[in-house]
């Protein structure tokens, strides 16, 4: 379905890939389309557009590891902690051994490997009586 876009990206012809991507109806967008267009946007430095496509793609399929990988790249220069979390999510959802190796190379990059993630706990208070829950 997206063969023309994929071929253009693989050949490094991002302008051609963008031209093909614009031909698809916006109401038929799925997570694969989001990966492709986000990749094109990142290439052209259109990071906010890329973020929008990543977000929409994750809403469509939150288990798409390629979107987490691109999102990690989006955050890598500004928020290494968030980038590392994105790469870890990508690794968690990845089912391709070749792609797992690529994701691990991102995680082993010196600027990401040195990032320390602070442990976080979430406490949800609940009571059987609504008035106690509201006052807590």
JSON list of C-alpha atoms in Angstrom, two decimals, residues 2 9 13-14 20 29 35 37 52 55 64 67-69 78-79 84 100 104 107 116 124 127 131:
[
{"chain": "A", "resi": 2, "resn": "UNK", "atom": "CA", "xyz": [2.81, 2.39, 0.88]},
{"chain": "A", "resi": 9, "resn": "UNK", "atom": "CA", "xyz": [12.71, 6.86, 1.52]},
{"chain": "A", "resi": 13, "resn": "UNK", "atom": "CA", "xyz": [14.59, 10.75, -2.14]},
{"chain": "A", "resi": 14, "resn": "UNK", "atom": "CA", "xyz": [12.51, 12.39, 0.59]},
{"chain": "A", "resi": 20, "resn": "UNK", "atom": "CA", "xyz": [3.59, 10.23, -2.71]},
{"chain": "A", "resi": 29, "resn": "UNK", "atom": "CA", "xyz": [-4.18, 7.35, 8.04]},
{"chain": "A", "resi": 35, "resn": "UNK", "atom": "CA", "xyz": [5.84, 6.21, 10.69]},
{"chain": "A", "resi": 37, "resn": "UNK", "atom": "CA", "xyz": [5.42, 10.70, 7.21]},
{"chain": "A", "resi": 52, "resn": "UNK", "atom": "CA", "xyz": [1.87, 15.31, 15.43]},
{"chain": "A", "resi": 55, "resn": "UNK", "atom": "CA", "xyz": [1.11, 11.17, 18.37]},
{"chain": "A", "resi": 64, "resn": "UNK", "atom": "CA", "xyz": [4.08, 0.38, 17.20]},
{"chain": "A", "resi": 67, "resn": "UNK", "atom": "CA", "xyz": [6.85, 5.24, 16.36]},
{"chain": "A", "resi": 68, "resn": "UNK", "atom": "CA", "xyz": [8.55, 5.00, 19.77]},
{"chain": "A", "resi": 69, "resn": "UNK", "atom": "CA", "xyz": [11.93, 4.88, 18.04]},
{"chain": "A", "resi": 78, "resn": "UNK", "atom": "CA", "xyz": [16.24, 18.14, 24.08]},
{"chain": "A", "resi": 79, "resn": "UNK", "atom": "CA", "xyz": [15.18, 15.55, 26.65]},
{"chain": "A", "resi": 84, "resn": "UNK", "atom": "CA", "xyz": [15.62, 6.76, 26.70]},
{"chain": "A", "resi": 100, "resn": "UNK", "atom": "CA", "xyz": [15.92, -4.94, 18.22]},
{"chain": "A", "resi": 104, "resn": "UNK", "atom": "CA", "xyz": [19.76, -1.40, 21.30]},
{"chain": "A", "resi": 107, "resn": "UNK", "atom": "CA", "xyz": [20.11, 2.77, 23.83]},
{"chain": "A", "resi": 116, "resn": "UNK", "atom": "CA", "xyz": [19.61, 7.78, 34.85]},
{"chain": "A", "resi": 124, "resn": "UNK", "atom": "CA", "xyz": [-4.11, 5.87, 43.87]},
{"chain": "A", "resi": 127, "resn": "UNK", "atom": "CA", "xyz": [-12.11, 4.39, 49.72]},
{"chain": "A", "resi": 131, "resn": "UNK", "atom": "CA", "xyz": [-16.81, 11.61, 50.78]}
]
